[in-house]
Short mmCIF file of C-alpha atoms in Angstrom, two decimals:
data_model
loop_
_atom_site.label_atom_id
_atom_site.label_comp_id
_atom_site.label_asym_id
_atom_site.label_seq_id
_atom_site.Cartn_x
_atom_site.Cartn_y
_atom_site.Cartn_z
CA UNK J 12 8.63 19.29 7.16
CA UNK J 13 11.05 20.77 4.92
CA UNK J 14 11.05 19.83 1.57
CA UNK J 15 14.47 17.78 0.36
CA UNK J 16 13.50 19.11 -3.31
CA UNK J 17 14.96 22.65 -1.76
CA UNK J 18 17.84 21.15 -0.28
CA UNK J 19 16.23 21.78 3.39
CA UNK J 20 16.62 19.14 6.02
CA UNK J 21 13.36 16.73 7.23
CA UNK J 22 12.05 16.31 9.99
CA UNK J 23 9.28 13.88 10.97
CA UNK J 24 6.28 15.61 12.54
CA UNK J 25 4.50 14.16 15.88
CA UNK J 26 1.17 12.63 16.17
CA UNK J 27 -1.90 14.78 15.24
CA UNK J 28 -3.27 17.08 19.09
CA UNK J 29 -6.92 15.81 18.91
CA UNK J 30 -7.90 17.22 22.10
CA UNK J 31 -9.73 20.07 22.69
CA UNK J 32 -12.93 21.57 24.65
CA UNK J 33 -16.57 22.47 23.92
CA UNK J 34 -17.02 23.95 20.53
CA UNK J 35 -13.83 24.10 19.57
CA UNK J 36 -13.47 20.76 19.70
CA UNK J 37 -16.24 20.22 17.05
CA UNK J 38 -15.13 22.83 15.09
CA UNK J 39 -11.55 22.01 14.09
CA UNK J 40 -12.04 17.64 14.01
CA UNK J 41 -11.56 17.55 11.00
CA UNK J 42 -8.55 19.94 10.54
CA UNK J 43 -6.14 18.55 13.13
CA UNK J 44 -2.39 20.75 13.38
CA UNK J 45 0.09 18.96 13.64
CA UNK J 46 2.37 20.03 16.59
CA UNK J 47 6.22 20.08 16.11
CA UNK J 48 8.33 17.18 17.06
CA UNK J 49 9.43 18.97 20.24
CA UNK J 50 8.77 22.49 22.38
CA UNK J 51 11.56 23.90 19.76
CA UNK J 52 10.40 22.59 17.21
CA UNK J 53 13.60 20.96 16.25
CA UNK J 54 14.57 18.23 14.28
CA UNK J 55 13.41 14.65 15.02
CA UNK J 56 15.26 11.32 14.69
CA UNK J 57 14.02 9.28 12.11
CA UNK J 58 15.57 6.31 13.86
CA UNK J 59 13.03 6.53 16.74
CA UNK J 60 9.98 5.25 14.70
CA UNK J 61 8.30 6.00 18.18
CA UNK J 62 5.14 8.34 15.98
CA UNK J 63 4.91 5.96 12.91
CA UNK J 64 2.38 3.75 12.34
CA UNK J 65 1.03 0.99 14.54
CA UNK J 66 4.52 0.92 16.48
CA UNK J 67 3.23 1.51 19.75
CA UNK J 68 0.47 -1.06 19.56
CA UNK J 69 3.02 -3.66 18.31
CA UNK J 70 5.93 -4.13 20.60
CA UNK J 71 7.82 -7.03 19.17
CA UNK J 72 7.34 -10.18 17.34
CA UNK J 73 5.24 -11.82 19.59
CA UNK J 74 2.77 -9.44 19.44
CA UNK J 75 2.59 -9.31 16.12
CA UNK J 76 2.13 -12.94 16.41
CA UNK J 77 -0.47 -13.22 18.78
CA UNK J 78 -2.28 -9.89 17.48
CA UNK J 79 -5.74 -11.02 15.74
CA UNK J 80 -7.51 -9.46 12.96
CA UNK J 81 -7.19 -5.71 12.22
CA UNK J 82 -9.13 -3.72 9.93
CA UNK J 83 -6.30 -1.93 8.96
CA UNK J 84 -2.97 -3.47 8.39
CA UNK J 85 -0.39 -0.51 9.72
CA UNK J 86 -2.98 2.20 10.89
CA UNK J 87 -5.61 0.48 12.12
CA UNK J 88 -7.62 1.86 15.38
CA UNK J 89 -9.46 -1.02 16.17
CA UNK J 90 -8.72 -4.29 16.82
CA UNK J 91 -11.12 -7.61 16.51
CA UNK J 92 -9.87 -10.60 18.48
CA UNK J 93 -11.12 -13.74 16.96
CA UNK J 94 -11.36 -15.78 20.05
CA UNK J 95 -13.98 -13.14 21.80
CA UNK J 96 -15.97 -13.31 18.51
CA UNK J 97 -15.75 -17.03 18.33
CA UNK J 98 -17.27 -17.12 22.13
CA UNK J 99 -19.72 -14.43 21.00
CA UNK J 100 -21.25 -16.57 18.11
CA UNK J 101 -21.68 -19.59 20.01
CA UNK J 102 -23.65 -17.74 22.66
CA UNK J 103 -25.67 -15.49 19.83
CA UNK J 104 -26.59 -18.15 17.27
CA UNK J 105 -27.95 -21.82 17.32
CA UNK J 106 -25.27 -24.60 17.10
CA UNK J 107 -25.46 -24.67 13.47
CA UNK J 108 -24.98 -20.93 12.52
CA UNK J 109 -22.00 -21.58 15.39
CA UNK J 110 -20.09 -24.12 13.43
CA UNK J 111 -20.42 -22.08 10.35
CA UNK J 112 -19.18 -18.72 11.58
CA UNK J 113 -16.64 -20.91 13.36
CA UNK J 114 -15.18 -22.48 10.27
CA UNK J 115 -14.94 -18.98 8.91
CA UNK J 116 -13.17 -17.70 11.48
CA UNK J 117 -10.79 -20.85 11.97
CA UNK J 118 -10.22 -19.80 8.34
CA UNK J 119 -9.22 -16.38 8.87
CA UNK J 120 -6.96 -17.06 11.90
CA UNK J 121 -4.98 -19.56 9.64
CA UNK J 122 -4.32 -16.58 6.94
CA UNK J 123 -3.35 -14.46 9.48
CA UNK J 124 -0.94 -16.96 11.20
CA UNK J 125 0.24 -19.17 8.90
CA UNK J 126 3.97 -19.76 8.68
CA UNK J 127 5.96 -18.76 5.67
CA UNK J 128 8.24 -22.11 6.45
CA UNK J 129 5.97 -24.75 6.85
CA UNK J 130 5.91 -25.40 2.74
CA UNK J 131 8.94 -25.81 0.71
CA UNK J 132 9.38 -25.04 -3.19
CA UNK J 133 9.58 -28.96 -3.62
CA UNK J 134 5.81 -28.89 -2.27
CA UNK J 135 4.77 -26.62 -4.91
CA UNK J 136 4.36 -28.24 -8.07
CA UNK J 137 1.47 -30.89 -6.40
CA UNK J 138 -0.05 -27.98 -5.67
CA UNK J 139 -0.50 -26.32 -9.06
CA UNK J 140 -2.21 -29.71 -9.67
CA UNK J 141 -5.31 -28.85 -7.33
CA UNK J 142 -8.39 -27.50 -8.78
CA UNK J 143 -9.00 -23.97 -8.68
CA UNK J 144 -10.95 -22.72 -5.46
CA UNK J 145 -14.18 -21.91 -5.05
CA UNK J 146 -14.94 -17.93 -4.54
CA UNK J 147 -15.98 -18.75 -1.25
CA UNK J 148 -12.90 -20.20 -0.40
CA UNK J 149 -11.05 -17.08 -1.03
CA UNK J 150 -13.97 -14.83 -0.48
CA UNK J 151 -15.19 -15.62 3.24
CA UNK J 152 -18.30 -13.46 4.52
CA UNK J 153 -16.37 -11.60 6.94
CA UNK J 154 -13.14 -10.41 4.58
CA UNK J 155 -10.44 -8.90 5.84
CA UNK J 156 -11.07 -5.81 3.77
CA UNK J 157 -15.20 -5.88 4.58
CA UNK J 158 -15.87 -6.57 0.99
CA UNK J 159 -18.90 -8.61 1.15
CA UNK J 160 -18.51 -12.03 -1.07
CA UNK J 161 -21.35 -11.91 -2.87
CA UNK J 162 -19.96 -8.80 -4.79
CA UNK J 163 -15.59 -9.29 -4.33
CA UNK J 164 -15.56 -10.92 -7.24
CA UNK J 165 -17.39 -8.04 -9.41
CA UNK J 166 -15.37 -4.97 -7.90
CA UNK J 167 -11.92 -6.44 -9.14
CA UNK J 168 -13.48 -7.53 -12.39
CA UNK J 169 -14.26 -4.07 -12.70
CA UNK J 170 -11.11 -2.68 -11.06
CA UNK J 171 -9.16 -4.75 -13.94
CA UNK J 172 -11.13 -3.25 -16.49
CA UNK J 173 -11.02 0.33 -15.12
CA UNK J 174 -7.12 0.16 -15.33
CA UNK J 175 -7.07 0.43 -18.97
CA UNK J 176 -8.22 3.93 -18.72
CA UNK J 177 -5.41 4.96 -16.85
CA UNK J 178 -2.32 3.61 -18.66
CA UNK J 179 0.82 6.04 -18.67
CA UNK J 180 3.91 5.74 -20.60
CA UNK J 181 7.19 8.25 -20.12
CA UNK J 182 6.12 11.28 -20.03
CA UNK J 183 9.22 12.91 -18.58
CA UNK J 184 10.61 13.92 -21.89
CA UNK J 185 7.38 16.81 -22.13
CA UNK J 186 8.80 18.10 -18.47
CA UNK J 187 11.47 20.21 -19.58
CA UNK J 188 12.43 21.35 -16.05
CA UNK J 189 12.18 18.12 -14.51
CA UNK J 190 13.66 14.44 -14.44
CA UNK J 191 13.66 11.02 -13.14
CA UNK J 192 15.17 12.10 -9.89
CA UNK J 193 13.49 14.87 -8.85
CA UNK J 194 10.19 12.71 -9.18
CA UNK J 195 12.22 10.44 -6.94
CA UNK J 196 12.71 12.66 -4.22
CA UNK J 197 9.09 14.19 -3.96
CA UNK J 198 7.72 10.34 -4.21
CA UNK J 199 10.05 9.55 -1.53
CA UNK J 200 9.03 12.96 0.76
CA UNK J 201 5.60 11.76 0.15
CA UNK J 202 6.04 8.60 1.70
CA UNK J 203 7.42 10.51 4.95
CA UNK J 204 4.23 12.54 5.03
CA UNK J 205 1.69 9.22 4.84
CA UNK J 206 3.98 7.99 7.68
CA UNK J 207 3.42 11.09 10.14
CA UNK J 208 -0.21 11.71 9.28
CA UNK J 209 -0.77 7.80 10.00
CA UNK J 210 -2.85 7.65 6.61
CA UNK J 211 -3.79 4.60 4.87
CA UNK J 212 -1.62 2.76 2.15
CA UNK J 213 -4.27 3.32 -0.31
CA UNK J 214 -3.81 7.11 0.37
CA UNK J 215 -0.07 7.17 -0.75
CA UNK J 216 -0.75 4.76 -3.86
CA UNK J 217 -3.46 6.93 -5.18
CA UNK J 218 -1.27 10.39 -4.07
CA UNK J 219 1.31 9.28 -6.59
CA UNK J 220 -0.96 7.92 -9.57
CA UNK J 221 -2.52 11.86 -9.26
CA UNK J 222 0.72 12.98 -9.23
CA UNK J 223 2.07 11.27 -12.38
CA UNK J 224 -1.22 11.84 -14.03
CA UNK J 225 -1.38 15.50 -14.00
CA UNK J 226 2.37 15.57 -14.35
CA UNK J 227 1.94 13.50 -17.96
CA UNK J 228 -0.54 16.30 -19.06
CA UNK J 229 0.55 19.28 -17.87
CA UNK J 230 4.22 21.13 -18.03
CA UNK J 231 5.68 22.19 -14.71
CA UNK J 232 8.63 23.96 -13.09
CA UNK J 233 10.27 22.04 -10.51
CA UNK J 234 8.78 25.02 -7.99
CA UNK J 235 6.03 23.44 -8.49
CA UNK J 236 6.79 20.29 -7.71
CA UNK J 237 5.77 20.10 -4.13
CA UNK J 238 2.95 21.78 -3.96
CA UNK J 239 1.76 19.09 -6.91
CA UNK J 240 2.85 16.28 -4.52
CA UNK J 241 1.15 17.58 -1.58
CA UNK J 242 -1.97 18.49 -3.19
CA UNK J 243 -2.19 15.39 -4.74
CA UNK J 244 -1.92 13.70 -1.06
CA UNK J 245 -4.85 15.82 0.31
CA UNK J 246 -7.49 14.89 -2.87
CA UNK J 247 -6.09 11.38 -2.08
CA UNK J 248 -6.60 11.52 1.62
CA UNK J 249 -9.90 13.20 1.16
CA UNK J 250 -10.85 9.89 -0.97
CA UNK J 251 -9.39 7.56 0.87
CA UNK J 252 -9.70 8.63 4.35
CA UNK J 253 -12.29 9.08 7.11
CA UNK J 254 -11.35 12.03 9.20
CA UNK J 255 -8.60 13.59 6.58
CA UNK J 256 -6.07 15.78 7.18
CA UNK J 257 -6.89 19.65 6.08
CA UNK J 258 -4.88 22.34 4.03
CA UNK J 259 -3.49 23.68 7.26
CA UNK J 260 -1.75 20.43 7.80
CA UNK J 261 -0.19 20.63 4.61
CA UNK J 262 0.84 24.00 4.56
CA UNK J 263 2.81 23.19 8.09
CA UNK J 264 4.63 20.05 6.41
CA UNK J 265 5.35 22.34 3.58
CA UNK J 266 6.94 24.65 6.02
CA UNK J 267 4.86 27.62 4.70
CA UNK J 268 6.33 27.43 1.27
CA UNK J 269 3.06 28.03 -0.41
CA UNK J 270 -0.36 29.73 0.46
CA UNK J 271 -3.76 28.38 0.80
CA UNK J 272 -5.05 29.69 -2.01
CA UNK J 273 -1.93 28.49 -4.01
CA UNK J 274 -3.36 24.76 -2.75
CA UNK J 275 -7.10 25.63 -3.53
CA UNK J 276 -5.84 26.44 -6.91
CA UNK J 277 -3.54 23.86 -7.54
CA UNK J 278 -6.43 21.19 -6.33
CA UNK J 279 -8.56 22.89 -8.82
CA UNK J 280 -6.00 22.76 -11.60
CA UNK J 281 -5.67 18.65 -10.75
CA UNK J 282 -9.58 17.40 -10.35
CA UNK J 283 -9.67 19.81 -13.72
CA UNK J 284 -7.29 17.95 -15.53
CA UNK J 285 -8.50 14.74 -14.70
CA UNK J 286 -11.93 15.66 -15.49
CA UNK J 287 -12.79 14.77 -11.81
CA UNK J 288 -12.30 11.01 -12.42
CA UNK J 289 -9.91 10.11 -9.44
CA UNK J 290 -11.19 6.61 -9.10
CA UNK J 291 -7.87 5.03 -10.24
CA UNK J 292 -7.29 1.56 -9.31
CA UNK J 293 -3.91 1.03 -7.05
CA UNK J 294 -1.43 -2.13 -7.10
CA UNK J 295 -2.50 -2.27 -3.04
CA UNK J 296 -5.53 -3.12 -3.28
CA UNK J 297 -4.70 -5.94 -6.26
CA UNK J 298 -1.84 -7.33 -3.51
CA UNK J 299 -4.07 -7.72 -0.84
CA UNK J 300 -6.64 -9.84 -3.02
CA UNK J 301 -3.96 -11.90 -5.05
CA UNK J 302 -2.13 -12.54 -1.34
CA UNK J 303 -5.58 -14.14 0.15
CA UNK J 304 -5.94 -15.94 -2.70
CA UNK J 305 -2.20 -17.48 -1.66
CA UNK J 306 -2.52 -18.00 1.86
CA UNK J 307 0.00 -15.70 2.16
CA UNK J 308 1.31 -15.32 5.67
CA UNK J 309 1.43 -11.49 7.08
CA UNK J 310 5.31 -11.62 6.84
CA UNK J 311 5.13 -12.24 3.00
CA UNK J 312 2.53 -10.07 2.60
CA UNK J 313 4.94 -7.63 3.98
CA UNK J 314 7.43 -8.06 1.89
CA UNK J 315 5.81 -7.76 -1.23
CA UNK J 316 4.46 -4.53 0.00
CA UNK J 317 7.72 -3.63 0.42
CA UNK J 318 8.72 -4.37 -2.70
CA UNK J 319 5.62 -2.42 -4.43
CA UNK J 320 5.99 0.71 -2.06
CA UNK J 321 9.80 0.78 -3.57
CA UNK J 322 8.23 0.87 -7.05
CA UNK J 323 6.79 3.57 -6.66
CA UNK J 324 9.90 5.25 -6.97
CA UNK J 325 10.87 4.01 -10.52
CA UNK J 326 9.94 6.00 -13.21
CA UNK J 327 10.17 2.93 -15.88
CA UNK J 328 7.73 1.29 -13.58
CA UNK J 329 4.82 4.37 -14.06
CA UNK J 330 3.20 2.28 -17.51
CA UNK J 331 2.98 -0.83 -15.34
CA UNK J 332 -0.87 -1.82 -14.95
CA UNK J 333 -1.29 -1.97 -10.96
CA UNK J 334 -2.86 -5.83 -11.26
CA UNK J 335 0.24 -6.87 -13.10
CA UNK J 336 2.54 -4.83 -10.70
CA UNK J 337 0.97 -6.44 -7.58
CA UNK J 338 1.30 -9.92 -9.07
CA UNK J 339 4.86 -9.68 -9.70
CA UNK J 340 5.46 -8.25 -6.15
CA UNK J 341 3.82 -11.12 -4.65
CA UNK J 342 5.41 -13.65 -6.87
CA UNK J 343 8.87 -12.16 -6.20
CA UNK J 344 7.87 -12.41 -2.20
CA UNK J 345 6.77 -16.37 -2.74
CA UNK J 346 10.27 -17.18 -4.31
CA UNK J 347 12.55 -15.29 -1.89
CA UNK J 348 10.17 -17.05 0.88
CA UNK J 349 10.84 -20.06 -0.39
CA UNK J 350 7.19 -21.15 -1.07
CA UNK J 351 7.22 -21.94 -4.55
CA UNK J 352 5.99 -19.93 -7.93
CA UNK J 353 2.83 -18.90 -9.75
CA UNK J 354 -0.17 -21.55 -8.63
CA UNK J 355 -3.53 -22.79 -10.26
CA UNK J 356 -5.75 -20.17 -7.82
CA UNK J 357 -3.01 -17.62 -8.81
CA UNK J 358 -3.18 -17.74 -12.32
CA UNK J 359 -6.96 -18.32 -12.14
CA UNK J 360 -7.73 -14.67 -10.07
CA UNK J 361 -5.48 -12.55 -11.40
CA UNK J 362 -5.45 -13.32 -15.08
CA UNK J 363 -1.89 -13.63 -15.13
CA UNK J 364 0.51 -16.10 -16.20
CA UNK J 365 3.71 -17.04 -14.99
CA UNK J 366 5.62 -16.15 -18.70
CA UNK J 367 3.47 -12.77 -18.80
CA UNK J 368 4.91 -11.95 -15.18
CA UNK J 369 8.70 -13.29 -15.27
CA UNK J 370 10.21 -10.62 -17.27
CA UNK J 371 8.36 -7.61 -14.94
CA UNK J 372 9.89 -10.25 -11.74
CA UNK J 373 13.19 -9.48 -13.43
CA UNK J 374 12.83 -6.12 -13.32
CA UNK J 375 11.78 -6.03 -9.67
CA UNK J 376 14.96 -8.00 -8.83
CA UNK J 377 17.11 -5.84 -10.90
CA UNK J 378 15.77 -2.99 -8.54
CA UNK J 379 16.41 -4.28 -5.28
CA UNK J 380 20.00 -5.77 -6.43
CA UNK J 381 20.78 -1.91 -7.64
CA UNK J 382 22.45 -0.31 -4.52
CA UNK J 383 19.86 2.09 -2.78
CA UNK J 384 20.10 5.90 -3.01
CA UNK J 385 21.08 7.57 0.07
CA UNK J 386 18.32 10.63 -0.59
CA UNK J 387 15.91 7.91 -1.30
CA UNK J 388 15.46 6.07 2.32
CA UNK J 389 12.29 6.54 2.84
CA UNK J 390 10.53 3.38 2.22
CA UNK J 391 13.90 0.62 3.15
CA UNK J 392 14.11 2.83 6.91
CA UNK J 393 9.89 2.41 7.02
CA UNK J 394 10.07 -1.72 6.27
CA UNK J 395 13.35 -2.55 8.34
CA UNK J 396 10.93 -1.98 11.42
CA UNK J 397 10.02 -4.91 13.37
CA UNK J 398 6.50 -3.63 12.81
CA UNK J 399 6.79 -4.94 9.10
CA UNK J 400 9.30 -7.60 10.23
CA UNK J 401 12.08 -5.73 8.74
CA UNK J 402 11.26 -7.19 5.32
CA UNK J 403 13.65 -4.57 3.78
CA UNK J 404 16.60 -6.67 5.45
CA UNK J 405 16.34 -10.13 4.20
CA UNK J 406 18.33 -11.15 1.79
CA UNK J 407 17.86 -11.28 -1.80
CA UNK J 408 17.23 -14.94 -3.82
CA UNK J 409 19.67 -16.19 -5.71
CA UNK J 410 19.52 -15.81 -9.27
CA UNK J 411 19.67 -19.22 -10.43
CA UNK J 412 16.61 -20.05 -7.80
CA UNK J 413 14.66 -17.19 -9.03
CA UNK J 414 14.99 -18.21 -12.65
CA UNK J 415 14.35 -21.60 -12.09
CA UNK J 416 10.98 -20.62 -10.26
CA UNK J 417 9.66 -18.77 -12.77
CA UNK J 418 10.66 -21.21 -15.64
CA UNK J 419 8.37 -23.23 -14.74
CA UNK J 420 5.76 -24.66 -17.19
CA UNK J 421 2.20 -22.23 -16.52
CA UNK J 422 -0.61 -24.30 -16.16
CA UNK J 423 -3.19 -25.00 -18.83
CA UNK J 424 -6.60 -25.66 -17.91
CA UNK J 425 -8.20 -28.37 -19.95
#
């Protein structure tokens, strides 16, 4: 994949060749090569989306619909239909440990399914009168993200206190040969490369927080800039993922711009300036917590993934702390789906109120208002698929409805 920070064209590359005989088979698992897009090797429409993804497991909306409970949102290899595990428990357990696990799952399927228009903004304010939910409410035994209850609520405690450590502010005034846009561009190639190497969300999230963190303590010329980006990607797939990609892979997407020793080094150079502490807590992970705690339906969920993926972009946006980023994502998602503003359960799990969030909402706005960059397509091209219900295409709220949502009063517990 050529790199648009050189002026070169992209391309996308085709799924991973796993296949392989004997030996050879073992040896390389673990260091897939990508194979060129066709024979020639020659440029690929983006347009298809046929390589991206989950697009071939998800044909339209119905399937999307009708499709269960992944482990894995957009990558995910396995699939776990809730109606063969509700007829599994009733034959595996007695009656009672049936009705439980039942209720859990009947509790699952209605996150998963529930529709985005069945409550209205005029429905809201009885519900920020409700008590706030039990952790078990929100916290079911088998969680979405296999995060056992008994500990869910410890790991964000401690995921909200880790982010602390990793505040940024501007540091693109101490990068004499670089600026806002170039960052722009490399952020927006490296969403193209978590695309055709299928990797997890999680992986591109934590690619760019490496990135910006080496790039706040270390000065750089804008040759560099790639290899930064990409190296960043494969200490971020290498923490994130299962079967990772390898150097090789890297070096191809790079179209043999750098060595493998200039990546060996450059990964050196990065764990080295972050004294090895890589552990950085993302706004994806904070999204997917804060939308379960709103009975979010997938399609909102969506969009305020959308809507954080495009963040990643902004520069001004690099000091945000991820928990308060991910909060005003998913608030901006509730008012532009019509399902009200900043609840009780909300307020009471995150550790945000709605005045702390409103003037980061307005920001948000601002930034999907502000006509899109042509060079910057990336992420609007990835969420106008029908896989993520082409989220990127609906309209924006009104400005008078989005202040009004988040003028309201925050609650006050008594």
């Amino acid at each position: 994949m050529h790199c648009p920070l050189r002026g070169d064209s992209h391309y996308c590359g085709s799924k991973a060749q796993s296949k392989g005989t004997g030996s050879d088979n073992q040896e390389h698992v673990h260091h897939i090569r990508r194979s060129p897009s066709s024979p020639k090797g020659a440029p690929k429409k983006r347009s298809a989306f046929v390589d991206l993804t989950n697009t071939k497991k998800v044909q339209n909306e119905a399937c999307v619909k009708n499709i269960n409970v992944s482990k894995k949102t957009q990558t995910s290899k396995v699939v776990i239909k809730a109606n063969d595990n509700l007829k599994v428990s009733k034959h595996m357990f007695t009656e009672e440990q049936s009705k439980t696990a039942e209720d859990q799952m009947d509790r699952v399927k209605d996150f998963i399914s529930s529709d985005p228009g069945v409550s209205s903004a005029k429905e809201w304010p009885a519900v920020q009168k409700q008590m706030v939910p039990e952790e078990s409410d929100v916290d079911p035994e088998q969680a979405e993200d296999c995060l056992s209850q008994e500990y869910t609520k410890d790991i964000f405690v401690y995921l909200r206190n880790r982010e602390e450590k990793f505040v940024l502010t501007d540091y693109m005034h101490a990068q004499p040969d670089l600026n806002a846009s170039m960052r722009g561009i490399l952020i927006d190639w490296m969403v193209e490369v978590q695309e055709n190497f299928e990797l997890n969300h999680e992986t591109l999230y934590l690619a760019v927080k490496l990135t910006d963190h080496y790039l706040s303590i270390t000065e750089v010329m804008r040759e560099s800039l790639q290899l930064i980006g990409s190296t960043a990607m494969l200490i971020a797939a290498k923490f994130e993922e299962r079967c990772p990609p390898g150097i090789e892979d890297f070096l191809y997407i790079c179209d043999d711009a750098y060595e493998r020793q200039e990546f060996l080094v450059m990964e050196r150079k990065i764990l080295q300036g972050l004294n090895f502490d890589i552990n950085i807590p993302v706004p994806y992970r904070f999204l997917r917590r804060y939308a379960k705690v709103a009975h979010a339906s997938m399609e909102t969920l969506t969009l305020a993934r959308y809507v954080c993926e495009l963040s990643l972009l902004e520069l001004e946006l690099v000091p945000e702390r991820a928990s308060r980023l991910a909060s005003a994502c998913l608030l901006l998602a509730l008012i532009t789906n019509s399902l009200g503003h900043w609840t009780v359960a909300l307020q009471h799990h995150s550790g945000y109120t709605l005045r702390e969030l409103g003037p980061l909402v307005r920001r948000l706005y601002a930034m999907l208002a502000c006509p899109a960059d042509e060079n910057l397509r990336a992420v609007e091209n990835k969420y106008s698929h029908k896989v993520f219900f082409e989220v990127a295409r609906i309209p924006l709220v009104n400005l008078e409805t989005l202040e009004a949502a988040i003028s309201v009063p925050d609650f006050t517990p008594d």
